[in-house]
mmCIF file with all atom_site columns, C-alpha atoms in Angstrom:
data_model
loop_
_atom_site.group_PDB
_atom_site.id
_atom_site.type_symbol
_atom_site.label_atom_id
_atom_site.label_alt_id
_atom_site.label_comp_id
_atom_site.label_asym_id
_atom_site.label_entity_id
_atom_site.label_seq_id
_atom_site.pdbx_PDB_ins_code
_atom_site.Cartn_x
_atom_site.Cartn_y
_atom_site.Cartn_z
_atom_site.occupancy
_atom_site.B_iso_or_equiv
_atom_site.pdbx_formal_charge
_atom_site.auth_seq_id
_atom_site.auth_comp_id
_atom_site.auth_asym_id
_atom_site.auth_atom_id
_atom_site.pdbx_PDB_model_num
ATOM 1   C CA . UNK A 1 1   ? -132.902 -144.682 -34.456 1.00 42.00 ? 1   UNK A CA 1
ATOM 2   C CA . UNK A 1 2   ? -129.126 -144.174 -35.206 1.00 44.00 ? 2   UNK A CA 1
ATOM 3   C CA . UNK A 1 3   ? -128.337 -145.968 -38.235 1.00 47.00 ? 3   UNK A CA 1
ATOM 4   C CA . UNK A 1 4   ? -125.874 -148.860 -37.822 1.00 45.00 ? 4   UNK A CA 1
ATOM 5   C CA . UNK A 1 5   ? -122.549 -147.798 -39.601 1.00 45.00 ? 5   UNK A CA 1
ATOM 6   C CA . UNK A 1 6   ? -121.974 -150.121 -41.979 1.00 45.00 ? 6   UNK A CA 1
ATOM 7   C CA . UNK A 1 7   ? -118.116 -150.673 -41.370 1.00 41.00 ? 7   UNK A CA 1
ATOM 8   C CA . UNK A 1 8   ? -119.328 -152.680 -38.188 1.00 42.00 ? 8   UNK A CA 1
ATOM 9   C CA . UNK A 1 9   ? -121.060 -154.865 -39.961 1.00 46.00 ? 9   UNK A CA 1
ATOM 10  C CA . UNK A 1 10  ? -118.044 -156.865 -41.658 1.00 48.00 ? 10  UNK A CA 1
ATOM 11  C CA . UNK A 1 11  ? -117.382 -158.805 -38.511 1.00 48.00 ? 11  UNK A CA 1
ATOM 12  C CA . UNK A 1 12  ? -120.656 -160.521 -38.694 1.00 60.00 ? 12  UNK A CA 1
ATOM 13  C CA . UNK A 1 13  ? -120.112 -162.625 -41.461 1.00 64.00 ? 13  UNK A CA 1
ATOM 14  C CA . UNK A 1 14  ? -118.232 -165.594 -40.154 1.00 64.00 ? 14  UNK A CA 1
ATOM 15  C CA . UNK A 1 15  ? -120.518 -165.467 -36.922 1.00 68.00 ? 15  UNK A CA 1
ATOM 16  C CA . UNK A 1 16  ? -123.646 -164.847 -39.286 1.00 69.00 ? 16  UNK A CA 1
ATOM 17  C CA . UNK A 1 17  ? -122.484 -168.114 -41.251 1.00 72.00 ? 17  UNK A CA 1
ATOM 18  C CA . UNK A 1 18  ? -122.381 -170.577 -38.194 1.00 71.00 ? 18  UNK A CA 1
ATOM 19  C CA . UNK A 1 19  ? -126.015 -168.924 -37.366 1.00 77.00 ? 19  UNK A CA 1
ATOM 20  C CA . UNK A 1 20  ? -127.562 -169.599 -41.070 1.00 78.00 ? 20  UNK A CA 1
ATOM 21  C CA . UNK A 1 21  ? -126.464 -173.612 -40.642 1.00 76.00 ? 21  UNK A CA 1
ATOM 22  C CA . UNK A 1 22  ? -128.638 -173.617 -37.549 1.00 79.00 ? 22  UNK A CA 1
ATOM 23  C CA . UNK A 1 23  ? -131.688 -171.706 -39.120 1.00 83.00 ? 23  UNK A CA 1
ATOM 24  C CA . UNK A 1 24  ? -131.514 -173.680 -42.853 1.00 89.00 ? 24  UNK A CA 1
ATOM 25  C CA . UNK A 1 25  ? -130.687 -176.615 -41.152 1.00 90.00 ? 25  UNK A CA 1
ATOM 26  C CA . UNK A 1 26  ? -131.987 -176.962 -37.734 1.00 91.00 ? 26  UNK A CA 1
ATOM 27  C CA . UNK A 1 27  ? -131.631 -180.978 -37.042 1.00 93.00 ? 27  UNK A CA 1
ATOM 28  C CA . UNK A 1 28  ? -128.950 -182.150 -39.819 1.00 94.00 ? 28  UNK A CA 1
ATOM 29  C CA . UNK A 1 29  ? -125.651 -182.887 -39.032 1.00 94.00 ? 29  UNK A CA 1
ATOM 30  C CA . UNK A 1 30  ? -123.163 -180.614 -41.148 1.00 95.00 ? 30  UNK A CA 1
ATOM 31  C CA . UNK A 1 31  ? -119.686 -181.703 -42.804 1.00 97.00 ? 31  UNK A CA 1
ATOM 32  C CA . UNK A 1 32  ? -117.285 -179.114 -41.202 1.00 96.00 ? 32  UNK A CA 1
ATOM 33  C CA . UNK A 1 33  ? -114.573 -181.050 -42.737 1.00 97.00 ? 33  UNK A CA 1
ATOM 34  C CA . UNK A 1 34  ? -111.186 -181.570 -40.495 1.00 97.00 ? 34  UNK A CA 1
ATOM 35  C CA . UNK A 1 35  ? -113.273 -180.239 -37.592 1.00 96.00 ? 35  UNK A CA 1
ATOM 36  C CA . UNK A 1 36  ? -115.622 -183.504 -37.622 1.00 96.00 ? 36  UNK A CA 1
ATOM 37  C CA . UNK A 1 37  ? -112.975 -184.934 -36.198 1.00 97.00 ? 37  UNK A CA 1
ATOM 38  C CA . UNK A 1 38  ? -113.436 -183.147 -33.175 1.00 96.00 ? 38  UNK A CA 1
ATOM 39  C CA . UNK A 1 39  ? -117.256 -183.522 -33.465 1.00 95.00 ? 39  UNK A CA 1
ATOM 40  C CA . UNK A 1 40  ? -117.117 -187.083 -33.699 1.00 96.00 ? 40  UNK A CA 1
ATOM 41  C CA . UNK A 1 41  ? -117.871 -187.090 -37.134 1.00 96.00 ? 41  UNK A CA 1
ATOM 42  C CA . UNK A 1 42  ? -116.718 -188.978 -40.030 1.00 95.00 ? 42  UNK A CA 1
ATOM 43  C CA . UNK A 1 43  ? -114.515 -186.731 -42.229 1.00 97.00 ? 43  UNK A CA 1
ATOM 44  C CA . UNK A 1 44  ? -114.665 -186.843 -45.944 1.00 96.00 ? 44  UNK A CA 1
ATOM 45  C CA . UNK A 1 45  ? -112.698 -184.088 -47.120 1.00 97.00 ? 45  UNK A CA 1
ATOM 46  C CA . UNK A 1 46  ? -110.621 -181.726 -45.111 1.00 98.00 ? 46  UNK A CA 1
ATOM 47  C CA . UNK A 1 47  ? -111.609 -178.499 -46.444 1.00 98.00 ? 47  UNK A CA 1
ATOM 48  C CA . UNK A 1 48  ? -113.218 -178.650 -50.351 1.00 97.00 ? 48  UNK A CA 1
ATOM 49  C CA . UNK A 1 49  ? -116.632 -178.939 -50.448 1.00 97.00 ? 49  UNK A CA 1
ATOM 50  C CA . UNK A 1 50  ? -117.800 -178.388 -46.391 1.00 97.00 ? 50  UNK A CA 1
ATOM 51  C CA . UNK A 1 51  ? -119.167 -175.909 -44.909 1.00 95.00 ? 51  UNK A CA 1
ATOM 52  C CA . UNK A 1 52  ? -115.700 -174.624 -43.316 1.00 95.00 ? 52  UNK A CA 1
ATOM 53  C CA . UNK A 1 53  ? -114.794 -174.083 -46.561 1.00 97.00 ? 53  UNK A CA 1
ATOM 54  C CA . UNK A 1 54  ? -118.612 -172.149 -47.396 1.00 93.00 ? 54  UNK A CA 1
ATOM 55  C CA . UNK A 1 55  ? -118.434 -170.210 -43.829 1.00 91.00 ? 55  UNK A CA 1
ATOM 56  C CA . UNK A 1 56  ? -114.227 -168.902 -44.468 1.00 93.00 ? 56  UNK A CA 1
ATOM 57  C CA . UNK A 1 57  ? -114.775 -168.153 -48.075 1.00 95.00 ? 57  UNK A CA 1
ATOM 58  C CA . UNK A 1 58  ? -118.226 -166.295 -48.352 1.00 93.00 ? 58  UNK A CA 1
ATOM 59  C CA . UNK A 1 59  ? -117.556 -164.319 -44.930 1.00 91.00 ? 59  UNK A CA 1
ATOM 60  C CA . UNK A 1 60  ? -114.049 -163.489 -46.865 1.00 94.00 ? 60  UNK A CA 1
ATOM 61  C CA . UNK A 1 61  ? -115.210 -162.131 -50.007 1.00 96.00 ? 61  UNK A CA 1
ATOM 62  C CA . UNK A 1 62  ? -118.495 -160.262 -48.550 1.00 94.00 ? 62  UNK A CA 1
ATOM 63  C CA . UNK A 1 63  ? -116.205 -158.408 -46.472 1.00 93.00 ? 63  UNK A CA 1
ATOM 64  C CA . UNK A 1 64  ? -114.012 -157.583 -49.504 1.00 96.00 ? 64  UNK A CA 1
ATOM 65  C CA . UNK A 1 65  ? -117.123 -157.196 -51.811 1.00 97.00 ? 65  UNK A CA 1
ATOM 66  C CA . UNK A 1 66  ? -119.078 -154.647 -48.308 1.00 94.00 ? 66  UNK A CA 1
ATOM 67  C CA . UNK A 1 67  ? -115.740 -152.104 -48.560 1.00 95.00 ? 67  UNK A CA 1
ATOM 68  C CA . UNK A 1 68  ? -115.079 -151.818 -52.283 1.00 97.00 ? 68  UNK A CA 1
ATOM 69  C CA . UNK A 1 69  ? -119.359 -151.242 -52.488 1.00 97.00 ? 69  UNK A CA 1
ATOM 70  C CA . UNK A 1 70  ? -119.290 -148.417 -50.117 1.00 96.00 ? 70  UNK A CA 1
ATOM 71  C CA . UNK A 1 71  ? -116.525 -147.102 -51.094 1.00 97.00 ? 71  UNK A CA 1
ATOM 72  C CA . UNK A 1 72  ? -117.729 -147.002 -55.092 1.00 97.00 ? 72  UNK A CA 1
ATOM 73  C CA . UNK A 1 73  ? -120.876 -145.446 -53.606 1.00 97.00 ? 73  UNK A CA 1
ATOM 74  C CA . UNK A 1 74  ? -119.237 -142.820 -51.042 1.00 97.00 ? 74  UNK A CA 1
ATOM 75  C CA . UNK A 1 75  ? -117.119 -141.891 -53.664 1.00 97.00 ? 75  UNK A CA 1
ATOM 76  C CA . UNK A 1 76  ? -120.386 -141.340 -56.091 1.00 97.00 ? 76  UNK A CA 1
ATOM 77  C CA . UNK A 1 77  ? -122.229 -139.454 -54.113 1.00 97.00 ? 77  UNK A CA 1
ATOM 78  C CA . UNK A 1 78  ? -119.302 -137.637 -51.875 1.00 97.00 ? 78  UNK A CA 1
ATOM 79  C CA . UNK A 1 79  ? -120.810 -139.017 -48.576 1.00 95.00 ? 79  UNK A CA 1
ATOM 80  C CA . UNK A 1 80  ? -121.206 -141.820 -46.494 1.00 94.00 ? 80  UNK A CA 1
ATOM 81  C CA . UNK A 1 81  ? -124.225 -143.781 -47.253 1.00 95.00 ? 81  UNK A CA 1
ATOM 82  C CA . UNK A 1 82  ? -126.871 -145.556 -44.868 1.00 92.00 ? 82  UNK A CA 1
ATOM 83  C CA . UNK A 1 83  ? -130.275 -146.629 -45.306 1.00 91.00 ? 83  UNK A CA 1
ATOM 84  C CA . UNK A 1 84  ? -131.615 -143.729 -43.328 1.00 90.00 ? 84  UNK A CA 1
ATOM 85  C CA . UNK A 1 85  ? -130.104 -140.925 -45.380 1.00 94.00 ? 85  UNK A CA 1
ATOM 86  C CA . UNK A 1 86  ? -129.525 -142.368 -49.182 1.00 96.00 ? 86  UNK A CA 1
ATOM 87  C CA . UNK A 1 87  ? -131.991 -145.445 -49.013 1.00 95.00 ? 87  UNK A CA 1
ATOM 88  C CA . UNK A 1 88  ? -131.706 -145.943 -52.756 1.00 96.00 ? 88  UNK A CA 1
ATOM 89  C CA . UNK A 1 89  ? -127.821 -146.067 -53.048 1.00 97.00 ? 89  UNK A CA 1
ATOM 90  C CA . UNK A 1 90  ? -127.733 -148.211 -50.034 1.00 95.00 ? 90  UNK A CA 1
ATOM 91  C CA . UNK A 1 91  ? -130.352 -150.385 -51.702 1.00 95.00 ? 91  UNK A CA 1
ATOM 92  C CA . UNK A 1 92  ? -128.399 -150.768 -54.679 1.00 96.00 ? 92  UNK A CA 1
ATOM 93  C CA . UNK A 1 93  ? -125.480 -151.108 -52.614 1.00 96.00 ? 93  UNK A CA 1
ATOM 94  C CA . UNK A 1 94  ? -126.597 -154.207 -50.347 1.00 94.00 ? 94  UNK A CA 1
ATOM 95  C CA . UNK A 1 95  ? -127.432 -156.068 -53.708 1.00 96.00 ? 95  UNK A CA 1
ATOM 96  C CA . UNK A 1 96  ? -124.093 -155.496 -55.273 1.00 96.00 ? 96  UNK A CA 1
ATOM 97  C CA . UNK A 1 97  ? -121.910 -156.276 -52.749 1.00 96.00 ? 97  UNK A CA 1
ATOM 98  C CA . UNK A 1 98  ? -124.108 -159.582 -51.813 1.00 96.00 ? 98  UNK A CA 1
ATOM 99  C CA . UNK A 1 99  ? -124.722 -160.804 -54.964 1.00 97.00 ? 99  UNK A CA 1
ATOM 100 C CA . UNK A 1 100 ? -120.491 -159.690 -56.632 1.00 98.00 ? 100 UNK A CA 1
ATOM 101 C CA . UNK A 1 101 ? -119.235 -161.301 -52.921 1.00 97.00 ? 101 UNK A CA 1
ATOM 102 C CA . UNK A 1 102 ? -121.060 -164.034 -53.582 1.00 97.00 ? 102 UNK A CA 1
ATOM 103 C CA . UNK A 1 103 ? -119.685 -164.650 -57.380 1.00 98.00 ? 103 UNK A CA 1
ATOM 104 C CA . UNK A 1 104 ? -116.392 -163.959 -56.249 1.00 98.00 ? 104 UNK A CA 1
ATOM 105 C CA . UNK A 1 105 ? -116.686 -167.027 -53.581 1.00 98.00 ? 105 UNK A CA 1
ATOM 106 C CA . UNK A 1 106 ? -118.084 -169.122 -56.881 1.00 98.00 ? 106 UNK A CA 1
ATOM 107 C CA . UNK A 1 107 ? -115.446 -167.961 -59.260 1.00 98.00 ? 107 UNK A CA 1
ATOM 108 C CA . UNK A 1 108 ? -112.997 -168.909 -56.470 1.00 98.00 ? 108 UNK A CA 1
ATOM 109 C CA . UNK A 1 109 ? -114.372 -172.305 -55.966 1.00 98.00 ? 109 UNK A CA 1
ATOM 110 C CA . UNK A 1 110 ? -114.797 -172.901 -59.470 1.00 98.00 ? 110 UNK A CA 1
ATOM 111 C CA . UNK A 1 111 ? -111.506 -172.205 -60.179 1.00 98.00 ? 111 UNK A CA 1
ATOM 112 C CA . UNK A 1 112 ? -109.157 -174.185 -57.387 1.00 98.00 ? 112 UNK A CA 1
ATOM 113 C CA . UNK A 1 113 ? -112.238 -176.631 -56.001 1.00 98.00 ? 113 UNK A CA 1
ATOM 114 C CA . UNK A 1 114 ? -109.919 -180.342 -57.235 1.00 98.00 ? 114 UNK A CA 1
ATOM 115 C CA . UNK A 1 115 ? -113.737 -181.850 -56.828 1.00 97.00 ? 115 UNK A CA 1
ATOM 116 C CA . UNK A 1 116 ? -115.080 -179.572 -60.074 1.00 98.00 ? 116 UNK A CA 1
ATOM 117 C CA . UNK A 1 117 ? -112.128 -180.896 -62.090 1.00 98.00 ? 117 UNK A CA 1
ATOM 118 C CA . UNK A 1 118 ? -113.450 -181.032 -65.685 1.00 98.00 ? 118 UNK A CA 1
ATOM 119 C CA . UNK A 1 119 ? -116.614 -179.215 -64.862 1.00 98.00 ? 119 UNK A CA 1
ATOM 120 C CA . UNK A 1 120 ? -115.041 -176.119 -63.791 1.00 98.00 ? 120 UNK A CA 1
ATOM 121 C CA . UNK A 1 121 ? -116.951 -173.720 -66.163 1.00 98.00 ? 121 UNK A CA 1
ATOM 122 C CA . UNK A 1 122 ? -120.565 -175.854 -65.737 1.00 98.00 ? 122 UNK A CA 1
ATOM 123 C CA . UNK A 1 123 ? -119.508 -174.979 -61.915 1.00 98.00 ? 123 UNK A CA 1
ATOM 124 C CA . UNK A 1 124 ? -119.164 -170.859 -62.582 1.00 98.00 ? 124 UNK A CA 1
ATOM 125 C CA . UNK A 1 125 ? -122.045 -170.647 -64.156 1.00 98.00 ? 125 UNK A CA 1
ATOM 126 C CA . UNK A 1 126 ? -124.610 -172.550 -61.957 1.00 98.00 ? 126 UNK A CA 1
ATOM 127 C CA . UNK A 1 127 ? -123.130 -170.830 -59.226 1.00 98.00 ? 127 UNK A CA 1
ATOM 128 C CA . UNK A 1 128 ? -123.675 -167.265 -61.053 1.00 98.00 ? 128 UNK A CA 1
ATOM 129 C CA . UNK A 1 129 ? -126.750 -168.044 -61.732 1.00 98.00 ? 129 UNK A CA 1
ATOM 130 C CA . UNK A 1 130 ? -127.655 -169.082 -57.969 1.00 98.00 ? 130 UNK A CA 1
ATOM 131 C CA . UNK A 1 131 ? -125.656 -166.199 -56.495 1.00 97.00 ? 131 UNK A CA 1
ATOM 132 C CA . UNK A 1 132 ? -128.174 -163.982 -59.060 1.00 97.00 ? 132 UNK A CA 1
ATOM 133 C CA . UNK A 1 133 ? -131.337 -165.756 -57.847 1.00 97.00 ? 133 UNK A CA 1
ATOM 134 C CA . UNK A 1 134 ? -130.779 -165.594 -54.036 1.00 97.00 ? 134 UNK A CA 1
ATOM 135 C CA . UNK A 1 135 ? -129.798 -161.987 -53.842 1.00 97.00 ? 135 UNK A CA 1
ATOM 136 C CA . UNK A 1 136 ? -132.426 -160.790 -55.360 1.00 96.00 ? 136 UNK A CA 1
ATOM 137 C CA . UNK A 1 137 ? -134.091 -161.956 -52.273 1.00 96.00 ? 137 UNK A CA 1
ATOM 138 C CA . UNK A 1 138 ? -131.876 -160.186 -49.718 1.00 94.00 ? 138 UNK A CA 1
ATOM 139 C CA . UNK A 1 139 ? -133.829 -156.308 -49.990 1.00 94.00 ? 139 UNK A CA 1
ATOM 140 C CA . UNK A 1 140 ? -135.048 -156.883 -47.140 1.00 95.00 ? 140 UNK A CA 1
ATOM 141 C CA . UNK A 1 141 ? -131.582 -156.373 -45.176 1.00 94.00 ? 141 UNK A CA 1
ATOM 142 C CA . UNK A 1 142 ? -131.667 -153.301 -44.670 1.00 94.00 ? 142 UNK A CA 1
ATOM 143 C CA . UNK A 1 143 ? -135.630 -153.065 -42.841 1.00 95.00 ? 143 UNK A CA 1
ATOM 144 C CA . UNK A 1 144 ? -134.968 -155.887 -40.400 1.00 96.00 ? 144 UNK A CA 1
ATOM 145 C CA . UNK A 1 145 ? -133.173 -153.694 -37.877 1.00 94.00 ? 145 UNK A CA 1
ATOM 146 C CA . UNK A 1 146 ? -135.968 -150.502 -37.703 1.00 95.00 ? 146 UNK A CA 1
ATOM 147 C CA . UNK A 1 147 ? -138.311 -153.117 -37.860 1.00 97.00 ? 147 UNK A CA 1
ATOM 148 C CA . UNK A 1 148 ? -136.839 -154.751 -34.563 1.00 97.00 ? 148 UNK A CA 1
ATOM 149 C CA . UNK A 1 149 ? -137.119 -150.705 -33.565 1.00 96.00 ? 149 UNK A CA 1
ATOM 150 C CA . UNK A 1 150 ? -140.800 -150.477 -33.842 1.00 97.00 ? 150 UNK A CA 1
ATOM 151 C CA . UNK A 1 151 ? -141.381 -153.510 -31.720 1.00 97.00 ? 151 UNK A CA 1
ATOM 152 C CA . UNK A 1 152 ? -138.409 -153.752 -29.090 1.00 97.00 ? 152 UNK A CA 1
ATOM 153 C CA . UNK A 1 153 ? -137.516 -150.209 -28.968 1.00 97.00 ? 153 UNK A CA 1
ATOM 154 C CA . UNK A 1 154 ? -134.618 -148.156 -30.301 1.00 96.00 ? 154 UNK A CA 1
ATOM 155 C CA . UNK A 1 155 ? -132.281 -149.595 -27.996 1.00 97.00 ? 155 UNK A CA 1
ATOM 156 C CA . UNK A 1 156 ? -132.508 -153.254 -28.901 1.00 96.00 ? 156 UNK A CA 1
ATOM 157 C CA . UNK A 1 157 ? -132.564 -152.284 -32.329 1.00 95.00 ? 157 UNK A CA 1
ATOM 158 C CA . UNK A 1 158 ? -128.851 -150.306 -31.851 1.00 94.00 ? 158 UNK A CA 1
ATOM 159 C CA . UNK A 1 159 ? -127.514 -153.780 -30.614 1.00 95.00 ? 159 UNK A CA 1
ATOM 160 C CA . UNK A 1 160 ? -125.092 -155.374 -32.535 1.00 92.00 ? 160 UNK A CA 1
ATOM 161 C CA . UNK A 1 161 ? -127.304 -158.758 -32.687 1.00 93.00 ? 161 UNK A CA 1
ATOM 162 C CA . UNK A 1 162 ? -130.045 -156.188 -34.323 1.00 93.00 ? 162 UNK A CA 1
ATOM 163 C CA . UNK A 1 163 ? -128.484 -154.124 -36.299 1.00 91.00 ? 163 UNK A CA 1
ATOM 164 C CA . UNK A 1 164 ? -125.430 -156.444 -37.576 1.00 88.00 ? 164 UNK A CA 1
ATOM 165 C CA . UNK A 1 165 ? -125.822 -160.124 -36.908 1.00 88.00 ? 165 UNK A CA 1
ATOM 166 C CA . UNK A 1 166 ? -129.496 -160.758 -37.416 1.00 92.00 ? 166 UNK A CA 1
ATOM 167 C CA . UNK A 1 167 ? -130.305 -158.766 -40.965 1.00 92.00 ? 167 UNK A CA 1
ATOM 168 C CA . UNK A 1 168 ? -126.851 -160.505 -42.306 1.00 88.00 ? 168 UNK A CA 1
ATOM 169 C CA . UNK A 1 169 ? -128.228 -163.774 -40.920 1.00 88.00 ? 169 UNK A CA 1
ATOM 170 C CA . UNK A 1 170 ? -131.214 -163.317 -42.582 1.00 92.00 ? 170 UNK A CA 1
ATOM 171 C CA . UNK A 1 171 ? -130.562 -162.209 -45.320 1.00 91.00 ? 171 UNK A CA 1
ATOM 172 C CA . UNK A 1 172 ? -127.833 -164.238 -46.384 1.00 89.00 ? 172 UNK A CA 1
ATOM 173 C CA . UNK A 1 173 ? -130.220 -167.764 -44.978 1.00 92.00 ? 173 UNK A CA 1
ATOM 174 C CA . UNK A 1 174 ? -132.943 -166.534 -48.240 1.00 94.00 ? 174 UNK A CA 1
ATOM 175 C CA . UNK A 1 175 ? -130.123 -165.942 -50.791 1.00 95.00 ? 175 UNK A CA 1
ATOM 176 C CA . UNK A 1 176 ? -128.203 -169.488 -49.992 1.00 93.00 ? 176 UNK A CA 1
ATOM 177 C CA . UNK A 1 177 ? -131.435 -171.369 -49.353 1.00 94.00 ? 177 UNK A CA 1
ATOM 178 C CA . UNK A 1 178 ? -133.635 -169.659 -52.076 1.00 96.00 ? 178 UNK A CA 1
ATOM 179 C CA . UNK A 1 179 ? -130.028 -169.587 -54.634 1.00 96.00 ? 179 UNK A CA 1
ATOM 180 C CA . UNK A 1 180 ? -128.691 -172.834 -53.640 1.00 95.00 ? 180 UNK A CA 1
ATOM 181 C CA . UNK A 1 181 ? -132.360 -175.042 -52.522 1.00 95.00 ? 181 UNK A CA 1
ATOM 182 C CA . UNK A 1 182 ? -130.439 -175.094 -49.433 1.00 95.00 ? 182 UNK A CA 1
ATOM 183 C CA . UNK A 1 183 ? -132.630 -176.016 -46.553 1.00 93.00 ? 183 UNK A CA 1
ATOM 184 C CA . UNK A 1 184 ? -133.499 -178.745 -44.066 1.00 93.00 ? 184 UNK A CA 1
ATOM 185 C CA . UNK A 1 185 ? -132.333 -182.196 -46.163 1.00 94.00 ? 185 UNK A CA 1
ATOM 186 C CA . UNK A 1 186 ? -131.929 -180.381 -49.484 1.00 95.00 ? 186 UNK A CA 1
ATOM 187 C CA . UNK A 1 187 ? -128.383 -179.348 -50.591 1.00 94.00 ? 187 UNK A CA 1
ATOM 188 C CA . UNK A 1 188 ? -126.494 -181.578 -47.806 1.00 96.00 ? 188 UNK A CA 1
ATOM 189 C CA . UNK A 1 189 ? -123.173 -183.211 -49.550 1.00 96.00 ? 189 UNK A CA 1
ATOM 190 C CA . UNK A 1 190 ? -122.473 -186.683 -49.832 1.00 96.00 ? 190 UNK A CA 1
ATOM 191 C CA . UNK A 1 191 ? -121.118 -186.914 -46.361 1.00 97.00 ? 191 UNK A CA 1
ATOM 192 C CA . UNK A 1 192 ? -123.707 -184.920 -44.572 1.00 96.00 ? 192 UNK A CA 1
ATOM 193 C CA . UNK A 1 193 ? -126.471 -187.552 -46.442 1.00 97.00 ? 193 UNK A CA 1
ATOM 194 C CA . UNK A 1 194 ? -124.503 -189.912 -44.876 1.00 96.00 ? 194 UNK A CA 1
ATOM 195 C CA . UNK A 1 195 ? -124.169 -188.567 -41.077 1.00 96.00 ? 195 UNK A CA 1
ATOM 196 C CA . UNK A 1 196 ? -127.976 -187.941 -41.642 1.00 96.00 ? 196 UNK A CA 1
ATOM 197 C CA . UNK A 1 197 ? -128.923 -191.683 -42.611 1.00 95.00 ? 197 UNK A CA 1
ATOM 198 C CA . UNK A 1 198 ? -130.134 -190.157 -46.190 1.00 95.00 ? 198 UNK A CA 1
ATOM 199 C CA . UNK A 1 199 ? -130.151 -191.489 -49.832 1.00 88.00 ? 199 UNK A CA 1
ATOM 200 C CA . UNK A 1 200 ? -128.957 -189.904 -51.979 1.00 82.00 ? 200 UNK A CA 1
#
């Protein structure tokens, strides 16, 4: 199988985001923020603190965090690298630029969230910590699309569902919901409790 190139893989993250909310949380209600409105939802805050502000900030700095990576690697090694030909760097690459991507979305929110007012170190660090924690569950990634090869064929597997959307999906639905607790009716907000009829 022709290994995916990995500069096609960027444009799965916001796509890849909306998909993880349906796998960690199949029947709850999310808090999209200003776009409840249009869901029929009550809205709590516009943007801080929702998953709009989750699925536009992570997709942002994965995509910053997947080009620097590669390039810091291609540059290394003086080639391209994919999990067929330098498994090891692109092993080492999938964690950094997850788990860096990830703590640049935390610094970020730590830093301008007006809800961690007063708690805006306490914030940086939990999330650190939880960004470290759920990528080291994401080495998988890179298997998920030979894997679809040895059971659907080569063909599927060249798909950009296969080889793109659903090993990002994955992999980024174990480091959230393994990081974070961040599944079914664990780590909803206060308004999602609420459009869920749950205590908090």
């Amino acid at each position: 199988m022709e290994e995916a190139d990995e500069s096609q893989l960027t444009p799965a993250f916001p796509q890849r985001n909306l998909l993880i909310l349906s796998t960690q949380h199949p029947t709850q209600q999310m808090d999209y923020g200003y776009f409840n409105r249009f869901l029929g939802r009550e809205v709590g805050e516009d943007f801080w603190g929702t998953r709009t502000q989750h699925i536009v900030g992570v997709a942002g700095c994965l995509a910053l965090t997947d080009h620097a990576s590669q390039a810091i690697f291609q540059k290394a090694l003086n080639k391209e690298i994919c999990f067929a030909k330098t498994p090891a760097a692109f092993m080492a690459h999938t964690f950094l630029f997850i788990f860096s991507g990830v703590t640049l979305y935390v610094a970020g929110d730590a830093a301008f969230n007006p809800l961690h007012e007063g708690k805006r170190m306490q914030e940086f660090k939990e999330g650190t910590y939880c960004s470290y924690v759920g990528s080291n569950t994401a080495w998988f990634e890179p298997y998920v699309a030979p894997a679809v090869a040895k059971f659907a064929g080569p063909a599927v597997a060249s798909t950009w569902f296969a080889s793109s959307l659903l090993p990002a999906t994955l992999a980024y639905a174990t480091v959230k919901g393994v990081g974070w607790n961040d599944w079914g009716n664990s780590g909803l907000n206060d308004v999602e409790l609420k459009l869920n009829g749950l205590k908090k």
